[in-house]
PDB file of C-alpha atoms in Angstrom:
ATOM      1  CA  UNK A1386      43.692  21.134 -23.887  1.00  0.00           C
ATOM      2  CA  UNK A1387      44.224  23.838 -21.647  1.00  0.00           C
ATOM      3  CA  UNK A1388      48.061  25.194 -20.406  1.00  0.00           C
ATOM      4  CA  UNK A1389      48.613  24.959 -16.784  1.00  0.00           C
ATOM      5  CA  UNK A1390      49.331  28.385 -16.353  1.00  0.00           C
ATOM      6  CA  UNK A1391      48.703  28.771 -13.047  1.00  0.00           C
ATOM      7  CA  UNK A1392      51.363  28.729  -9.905  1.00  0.00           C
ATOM      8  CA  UNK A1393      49.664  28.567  -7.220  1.00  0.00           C
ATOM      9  CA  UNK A1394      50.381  27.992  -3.915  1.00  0.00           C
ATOM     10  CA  UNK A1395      51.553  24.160  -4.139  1.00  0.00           C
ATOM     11  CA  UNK A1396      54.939  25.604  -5.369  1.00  0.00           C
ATOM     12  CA  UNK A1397      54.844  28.680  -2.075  1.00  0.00           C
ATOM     13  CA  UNK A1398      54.882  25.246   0.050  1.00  0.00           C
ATOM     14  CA  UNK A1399      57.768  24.084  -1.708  1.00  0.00           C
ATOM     15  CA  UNK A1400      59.454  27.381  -1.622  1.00  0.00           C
ATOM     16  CA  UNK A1401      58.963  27.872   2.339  1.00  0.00           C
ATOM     17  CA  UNK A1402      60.109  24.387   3.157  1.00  0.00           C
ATOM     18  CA  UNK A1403      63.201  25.345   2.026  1.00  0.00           C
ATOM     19  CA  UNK A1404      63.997  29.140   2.347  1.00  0.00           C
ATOM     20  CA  UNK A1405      67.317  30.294   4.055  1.00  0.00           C
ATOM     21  CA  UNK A1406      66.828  31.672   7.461  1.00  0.00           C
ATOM     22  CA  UNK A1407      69.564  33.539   7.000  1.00  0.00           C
ATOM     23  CA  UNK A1408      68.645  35.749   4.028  1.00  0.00           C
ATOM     24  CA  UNK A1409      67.700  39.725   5.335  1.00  0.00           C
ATOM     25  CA  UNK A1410      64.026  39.803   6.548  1.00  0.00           C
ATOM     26  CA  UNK A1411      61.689  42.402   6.298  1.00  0.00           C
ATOM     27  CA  UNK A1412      63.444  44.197   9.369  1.00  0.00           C
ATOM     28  CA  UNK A1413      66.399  44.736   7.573  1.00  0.00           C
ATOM     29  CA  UNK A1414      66.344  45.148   4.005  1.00  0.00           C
ATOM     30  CA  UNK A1415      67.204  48.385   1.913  1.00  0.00           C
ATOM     31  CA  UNK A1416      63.745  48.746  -0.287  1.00  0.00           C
ATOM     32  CA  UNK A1417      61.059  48.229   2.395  1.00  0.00           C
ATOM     33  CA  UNK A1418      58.104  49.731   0.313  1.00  0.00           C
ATOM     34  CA  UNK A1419      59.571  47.614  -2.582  1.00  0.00           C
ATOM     35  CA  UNK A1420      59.219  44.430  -0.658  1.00  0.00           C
ATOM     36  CA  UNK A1421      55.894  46.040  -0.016  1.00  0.00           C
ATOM     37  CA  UNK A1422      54.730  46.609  -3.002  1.00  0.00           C
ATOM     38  CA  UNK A1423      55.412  43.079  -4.379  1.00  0.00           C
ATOM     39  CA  UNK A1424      54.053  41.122  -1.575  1.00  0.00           C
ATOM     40  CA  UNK A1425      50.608  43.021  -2.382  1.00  0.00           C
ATOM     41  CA  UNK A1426      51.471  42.158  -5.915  1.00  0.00           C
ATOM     42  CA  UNK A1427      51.727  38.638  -5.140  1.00  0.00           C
ATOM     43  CA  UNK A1428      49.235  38.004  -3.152  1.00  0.00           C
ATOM     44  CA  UNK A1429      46.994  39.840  -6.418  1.00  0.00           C
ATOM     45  CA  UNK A1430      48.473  37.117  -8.744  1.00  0.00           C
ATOM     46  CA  UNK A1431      47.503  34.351  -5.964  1.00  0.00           C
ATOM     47  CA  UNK A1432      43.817  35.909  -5.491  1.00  0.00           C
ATOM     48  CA  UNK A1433      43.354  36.394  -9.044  1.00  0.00           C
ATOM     49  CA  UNK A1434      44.917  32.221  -9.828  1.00  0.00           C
ATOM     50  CA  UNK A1435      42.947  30.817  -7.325  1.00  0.00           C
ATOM     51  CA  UNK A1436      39.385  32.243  -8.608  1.00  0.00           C
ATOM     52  CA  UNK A1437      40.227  31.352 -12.088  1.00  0.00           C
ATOM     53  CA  UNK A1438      40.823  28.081 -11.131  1.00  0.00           C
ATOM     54  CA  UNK A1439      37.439  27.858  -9.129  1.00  0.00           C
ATOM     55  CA  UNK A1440      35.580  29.394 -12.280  1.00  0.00           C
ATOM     56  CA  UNK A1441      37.734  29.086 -15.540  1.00  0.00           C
ATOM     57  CA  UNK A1442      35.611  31.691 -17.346  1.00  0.00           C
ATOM     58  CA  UNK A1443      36.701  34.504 -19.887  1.00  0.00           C
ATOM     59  CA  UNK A1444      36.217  37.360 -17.389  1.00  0.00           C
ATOM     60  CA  UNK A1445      38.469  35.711 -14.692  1.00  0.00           C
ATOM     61  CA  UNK A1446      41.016  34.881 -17.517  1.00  0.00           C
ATOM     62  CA  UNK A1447      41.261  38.481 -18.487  1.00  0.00           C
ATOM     63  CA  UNK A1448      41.385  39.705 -14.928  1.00  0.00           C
ATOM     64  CA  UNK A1449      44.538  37.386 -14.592  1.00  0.00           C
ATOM     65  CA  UNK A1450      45.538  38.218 -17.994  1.00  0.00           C
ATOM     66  CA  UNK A1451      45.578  41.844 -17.203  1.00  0.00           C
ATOM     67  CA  UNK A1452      46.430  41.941 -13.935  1.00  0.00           C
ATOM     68  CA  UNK A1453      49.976  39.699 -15.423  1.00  0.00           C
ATOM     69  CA  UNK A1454      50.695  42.726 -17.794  1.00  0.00           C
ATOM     70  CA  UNK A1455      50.200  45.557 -15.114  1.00  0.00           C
ATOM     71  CA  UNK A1456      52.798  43.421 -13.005  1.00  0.00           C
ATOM     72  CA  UNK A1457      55.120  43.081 -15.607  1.00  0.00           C
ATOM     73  CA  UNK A1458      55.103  46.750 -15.979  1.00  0.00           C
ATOM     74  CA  UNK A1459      55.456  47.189 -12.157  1.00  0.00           C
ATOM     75  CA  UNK A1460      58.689  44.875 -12.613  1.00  0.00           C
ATOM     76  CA  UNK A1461      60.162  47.287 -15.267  1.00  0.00           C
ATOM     77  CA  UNK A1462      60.016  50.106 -13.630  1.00  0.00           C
ATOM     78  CA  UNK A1463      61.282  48.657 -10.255  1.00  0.00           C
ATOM     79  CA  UNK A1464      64.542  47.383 -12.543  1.00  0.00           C
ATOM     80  CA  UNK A1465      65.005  50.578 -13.916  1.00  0.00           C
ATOM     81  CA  UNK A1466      64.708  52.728 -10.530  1.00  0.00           C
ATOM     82  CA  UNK A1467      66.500  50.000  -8.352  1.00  0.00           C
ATOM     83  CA  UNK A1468      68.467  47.810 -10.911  1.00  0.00           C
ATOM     84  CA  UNK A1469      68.699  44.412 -10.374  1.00  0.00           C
ATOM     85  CA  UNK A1470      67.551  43.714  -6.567  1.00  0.00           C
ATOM     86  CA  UNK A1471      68.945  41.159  -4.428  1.00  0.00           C
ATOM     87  CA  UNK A1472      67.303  40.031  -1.012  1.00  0.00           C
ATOM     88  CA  UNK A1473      68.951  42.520   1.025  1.00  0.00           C
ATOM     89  CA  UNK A1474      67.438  45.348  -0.941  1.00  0.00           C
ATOM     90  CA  UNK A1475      64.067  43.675  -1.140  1.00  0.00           C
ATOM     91  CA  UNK A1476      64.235  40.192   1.455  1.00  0.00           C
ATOM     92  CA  UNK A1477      63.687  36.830   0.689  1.00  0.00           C
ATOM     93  CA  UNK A1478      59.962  37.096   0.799  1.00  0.00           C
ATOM     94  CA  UNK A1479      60.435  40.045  -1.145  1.00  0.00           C
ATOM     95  CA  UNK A1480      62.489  38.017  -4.100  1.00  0.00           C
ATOM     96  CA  UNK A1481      60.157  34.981  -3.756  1.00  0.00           C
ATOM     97  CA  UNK A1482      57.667  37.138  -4.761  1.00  0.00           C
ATOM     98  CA  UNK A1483      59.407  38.732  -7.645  1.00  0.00           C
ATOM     99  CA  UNK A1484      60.395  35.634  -9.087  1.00  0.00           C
ATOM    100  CA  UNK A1485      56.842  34.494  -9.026  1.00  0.00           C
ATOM    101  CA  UNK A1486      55.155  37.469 -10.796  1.00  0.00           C
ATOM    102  CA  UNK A1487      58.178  37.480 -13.503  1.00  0.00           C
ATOM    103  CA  UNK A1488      56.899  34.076 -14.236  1.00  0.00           C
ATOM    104  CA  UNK A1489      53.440  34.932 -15.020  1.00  0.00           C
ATOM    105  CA  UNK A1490      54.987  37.683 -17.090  1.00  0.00           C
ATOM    106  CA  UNK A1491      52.794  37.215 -20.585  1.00  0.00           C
ATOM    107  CA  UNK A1492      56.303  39.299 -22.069  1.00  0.00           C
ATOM    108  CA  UNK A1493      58.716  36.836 -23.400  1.00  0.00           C
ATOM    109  CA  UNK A1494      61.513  38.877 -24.299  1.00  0.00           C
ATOM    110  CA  UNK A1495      61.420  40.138 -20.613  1.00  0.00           C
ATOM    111  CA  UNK A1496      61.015  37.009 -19.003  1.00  0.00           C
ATOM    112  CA  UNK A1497      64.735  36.406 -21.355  1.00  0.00           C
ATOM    113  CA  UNK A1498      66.096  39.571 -20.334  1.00  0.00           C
ATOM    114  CA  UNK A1499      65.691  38.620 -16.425  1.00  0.00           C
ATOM    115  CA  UNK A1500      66.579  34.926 -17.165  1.00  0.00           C
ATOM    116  CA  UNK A1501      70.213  35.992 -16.427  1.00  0.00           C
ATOM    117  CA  UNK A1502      68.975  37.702 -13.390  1.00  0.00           C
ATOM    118  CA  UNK A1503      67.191  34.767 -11.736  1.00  0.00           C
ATOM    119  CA  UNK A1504      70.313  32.458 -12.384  1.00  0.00           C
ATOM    120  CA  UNK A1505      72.330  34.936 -10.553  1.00  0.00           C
ATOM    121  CA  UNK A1506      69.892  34.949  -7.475  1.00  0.00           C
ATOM    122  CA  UNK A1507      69.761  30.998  -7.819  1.00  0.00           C
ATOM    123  CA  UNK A1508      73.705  30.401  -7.981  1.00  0.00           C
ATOM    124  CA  UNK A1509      74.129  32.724  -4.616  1.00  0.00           C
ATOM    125  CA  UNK A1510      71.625  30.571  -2.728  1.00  0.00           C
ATOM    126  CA  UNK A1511      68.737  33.170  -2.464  1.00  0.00           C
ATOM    127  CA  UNK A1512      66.677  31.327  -4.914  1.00  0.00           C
ATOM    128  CA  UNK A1513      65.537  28.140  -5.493  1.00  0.00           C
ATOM    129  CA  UNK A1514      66.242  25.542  -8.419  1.00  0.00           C
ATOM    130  CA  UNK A1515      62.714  25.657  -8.686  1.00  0.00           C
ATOM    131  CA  UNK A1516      62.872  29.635  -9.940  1.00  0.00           C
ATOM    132  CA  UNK A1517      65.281  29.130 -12.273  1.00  0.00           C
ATOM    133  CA  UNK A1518      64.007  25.582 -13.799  1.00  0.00           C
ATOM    134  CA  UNK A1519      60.631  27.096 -14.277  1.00  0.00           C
ATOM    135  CA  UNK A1520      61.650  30.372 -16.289  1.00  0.00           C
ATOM    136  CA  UNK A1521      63.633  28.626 -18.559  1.00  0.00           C
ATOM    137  CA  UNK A1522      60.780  25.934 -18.866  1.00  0.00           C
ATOM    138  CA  UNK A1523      58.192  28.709 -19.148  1.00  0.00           C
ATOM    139  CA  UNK A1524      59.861  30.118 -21.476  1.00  0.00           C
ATOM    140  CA  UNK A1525      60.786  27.276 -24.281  1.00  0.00           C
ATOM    141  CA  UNK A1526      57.027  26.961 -24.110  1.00  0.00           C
ATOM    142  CA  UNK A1527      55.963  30.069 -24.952  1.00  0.00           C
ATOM    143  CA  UNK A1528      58.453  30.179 -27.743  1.00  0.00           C
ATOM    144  CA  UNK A1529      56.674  26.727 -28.885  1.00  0.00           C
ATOM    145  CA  UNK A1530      59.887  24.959 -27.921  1.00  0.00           C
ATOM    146  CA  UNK A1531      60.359  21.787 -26.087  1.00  0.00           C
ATOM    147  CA  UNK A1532      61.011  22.412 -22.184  1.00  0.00           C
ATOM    148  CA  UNK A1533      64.063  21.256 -19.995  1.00  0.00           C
ATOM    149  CA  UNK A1534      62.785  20.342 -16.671  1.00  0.00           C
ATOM    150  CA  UNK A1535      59.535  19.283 -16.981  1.00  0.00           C
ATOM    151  CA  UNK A1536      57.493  21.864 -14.904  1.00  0.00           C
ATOM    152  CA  UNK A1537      54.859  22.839 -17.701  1.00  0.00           C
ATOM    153  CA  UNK A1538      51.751  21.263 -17.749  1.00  0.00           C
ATOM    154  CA  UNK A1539      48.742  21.171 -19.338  1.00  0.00           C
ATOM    155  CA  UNK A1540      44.945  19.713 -19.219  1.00  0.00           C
ATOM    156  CA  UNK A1541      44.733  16.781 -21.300  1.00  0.00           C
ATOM    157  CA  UNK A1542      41.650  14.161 -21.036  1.00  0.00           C
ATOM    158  CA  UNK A1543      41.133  15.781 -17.359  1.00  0.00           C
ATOM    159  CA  UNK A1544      44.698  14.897 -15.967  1.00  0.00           C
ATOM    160  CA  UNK A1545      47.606  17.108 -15.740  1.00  0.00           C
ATOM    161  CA  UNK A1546      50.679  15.950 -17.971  1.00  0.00           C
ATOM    162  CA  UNK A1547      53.813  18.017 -18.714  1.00  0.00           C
ATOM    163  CA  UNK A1548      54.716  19.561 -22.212  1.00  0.00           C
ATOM    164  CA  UNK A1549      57.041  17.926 -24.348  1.00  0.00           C
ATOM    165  CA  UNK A1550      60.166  17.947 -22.891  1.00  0.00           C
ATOM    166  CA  UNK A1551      63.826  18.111 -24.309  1.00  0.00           C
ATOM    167  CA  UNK A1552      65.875  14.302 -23.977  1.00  0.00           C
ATOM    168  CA  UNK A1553      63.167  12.901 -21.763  1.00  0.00           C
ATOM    169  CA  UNK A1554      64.896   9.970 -20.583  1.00  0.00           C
ATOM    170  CA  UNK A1555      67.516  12.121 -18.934  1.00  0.00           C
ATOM    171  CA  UNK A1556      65.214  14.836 -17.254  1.00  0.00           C
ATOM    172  CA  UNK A1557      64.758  13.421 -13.827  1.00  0.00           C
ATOM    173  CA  UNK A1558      68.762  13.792 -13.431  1.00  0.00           C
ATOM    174  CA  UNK A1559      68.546  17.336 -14.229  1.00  0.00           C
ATOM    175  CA  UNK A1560      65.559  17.487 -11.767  1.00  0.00           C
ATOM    176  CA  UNK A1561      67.191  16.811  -9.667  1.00  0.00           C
ATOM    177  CA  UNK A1562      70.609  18.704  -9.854  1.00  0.00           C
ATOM    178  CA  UNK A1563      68.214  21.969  -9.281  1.00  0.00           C
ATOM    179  CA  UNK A1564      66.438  20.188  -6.361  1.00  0.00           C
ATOM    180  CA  UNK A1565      63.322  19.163  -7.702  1.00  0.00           C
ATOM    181  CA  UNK A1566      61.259  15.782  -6.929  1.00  0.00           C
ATOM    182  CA  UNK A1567      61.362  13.390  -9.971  1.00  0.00           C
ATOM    183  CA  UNK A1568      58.603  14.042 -12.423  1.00  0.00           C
ATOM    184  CA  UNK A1569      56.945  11.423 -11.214  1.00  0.00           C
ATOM    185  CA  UNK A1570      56.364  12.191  -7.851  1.00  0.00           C
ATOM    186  CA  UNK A1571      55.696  15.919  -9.373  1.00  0.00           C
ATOM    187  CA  UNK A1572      53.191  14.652 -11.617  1.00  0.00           C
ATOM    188  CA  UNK A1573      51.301  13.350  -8.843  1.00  0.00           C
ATOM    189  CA  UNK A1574      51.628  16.324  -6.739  1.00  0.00           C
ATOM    190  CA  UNK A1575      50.096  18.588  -9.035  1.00  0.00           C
ATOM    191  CA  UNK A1576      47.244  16.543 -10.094  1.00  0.00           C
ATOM    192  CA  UNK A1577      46.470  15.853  -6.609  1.00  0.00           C
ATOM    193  CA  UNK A1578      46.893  19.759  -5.379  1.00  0.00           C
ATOM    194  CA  UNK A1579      44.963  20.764  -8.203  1.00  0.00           C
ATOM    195  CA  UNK A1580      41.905  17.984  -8.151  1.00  0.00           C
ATOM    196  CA  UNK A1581      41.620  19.334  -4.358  1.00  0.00           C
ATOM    197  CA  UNK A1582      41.908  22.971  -5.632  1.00  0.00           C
ATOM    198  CA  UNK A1583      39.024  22.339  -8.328  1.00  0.00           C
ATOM    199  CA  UNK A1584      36.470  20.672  -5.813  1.00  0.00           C
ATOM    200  CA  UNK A1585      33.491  22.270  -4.138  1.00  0.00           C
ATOM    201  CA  UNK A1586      33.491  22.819  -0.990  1.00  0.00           C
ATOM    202  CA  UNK A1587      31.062  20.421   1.318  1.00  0.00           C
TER     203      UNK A1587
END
């Protein structure tokens, strides 16, 4: 079995269907070369996703690997110089993309430190359910618990199916209190996204 590990850009569809237009853009936030810095940065993680998933080989796996723990370093230090950014300092786009690369983080303890963080940002309306179900689901699962929302998956028997999740029966009503499709529907999504992803081209 292999961990679906990958966010790709199924979930940047999701995320621009329903951004706020009223959130600062890139015109008028505080940290320009910060917004910058972690668009390049995601766009890295996206590059670096997409091959792996084209080619699932040990060299692209450590390129992603590596390139997740020279992010999560780049996070740090933007914390500690900037403290805890909101989308004026850094724009939506900008906070998107933060939330994204946290994710990938391969540092637990961080990804818990920043938990409180991406709540915050998620409560105020400049981040979506989605964020903040899938670091709390991302992280249960590297801990080797059970997750809460259903957004971890994994390759089993060439299908995507999610990781054991906490009180089963009762996760599609906490889907959908953070705005996410039932896991049904998600289920379905992902498998089809990433089937199309895998193919060859014609």
């Amino acid at each position: 079995m292999r961990r679906l590990f990958v966010i790709l850009s199924f979930f940047m569809l999701l995320q621009a269907c329903s951004n706020n237009p009223m959130l600062p853009t890139k015109h008028s936030v505080n940290y320009p070369n910060i917004r910058e810095a972690l668009l390049n940065m995601k766009e890295q993680d996206q590059l670096a996703r997409a091959r792996f998933m084209r080619d699932q080989s040990r060299e692209n796996e450590t390129i992603m690997e590596t390139l997740d723990s020279e992010h999560t370093e780049k996070l740090k230090a933007i914390i500690a110089q900037y403290g805890q950014v909101d989308s004026h300092d850094i724009g939506q786009d900008g906070l998107n993309a933060f939330s994204l690369i946290l994710l990938h983080s391969p540092n637990i303890k961080f990804k818990e430190k920043m938990l409180p963080f991406i709540e915050t940002r998620y409560a105020n309306g400049e981040l979506e359910g989605q964020d903040y179900a899938l670091l709390i689901d991302k992280i249960l699962v590297n801990k080797g618990e059970k997750q809460y929302y259903g957004t971890q998956f994994i390759l089993k028997h060439g299908q995507y199916v999610p990781e054991e999740i906490i009180d089963a029966s009762k996760v599609d009503a906490r889907r959908q209190a953070v705005g996410l499709p039932s896991l049904a529907e998600y289920s379905r999504l992902i498998n089809e996204y990433y089937t199309n992803l895998t193919q060859p081209p014609e």
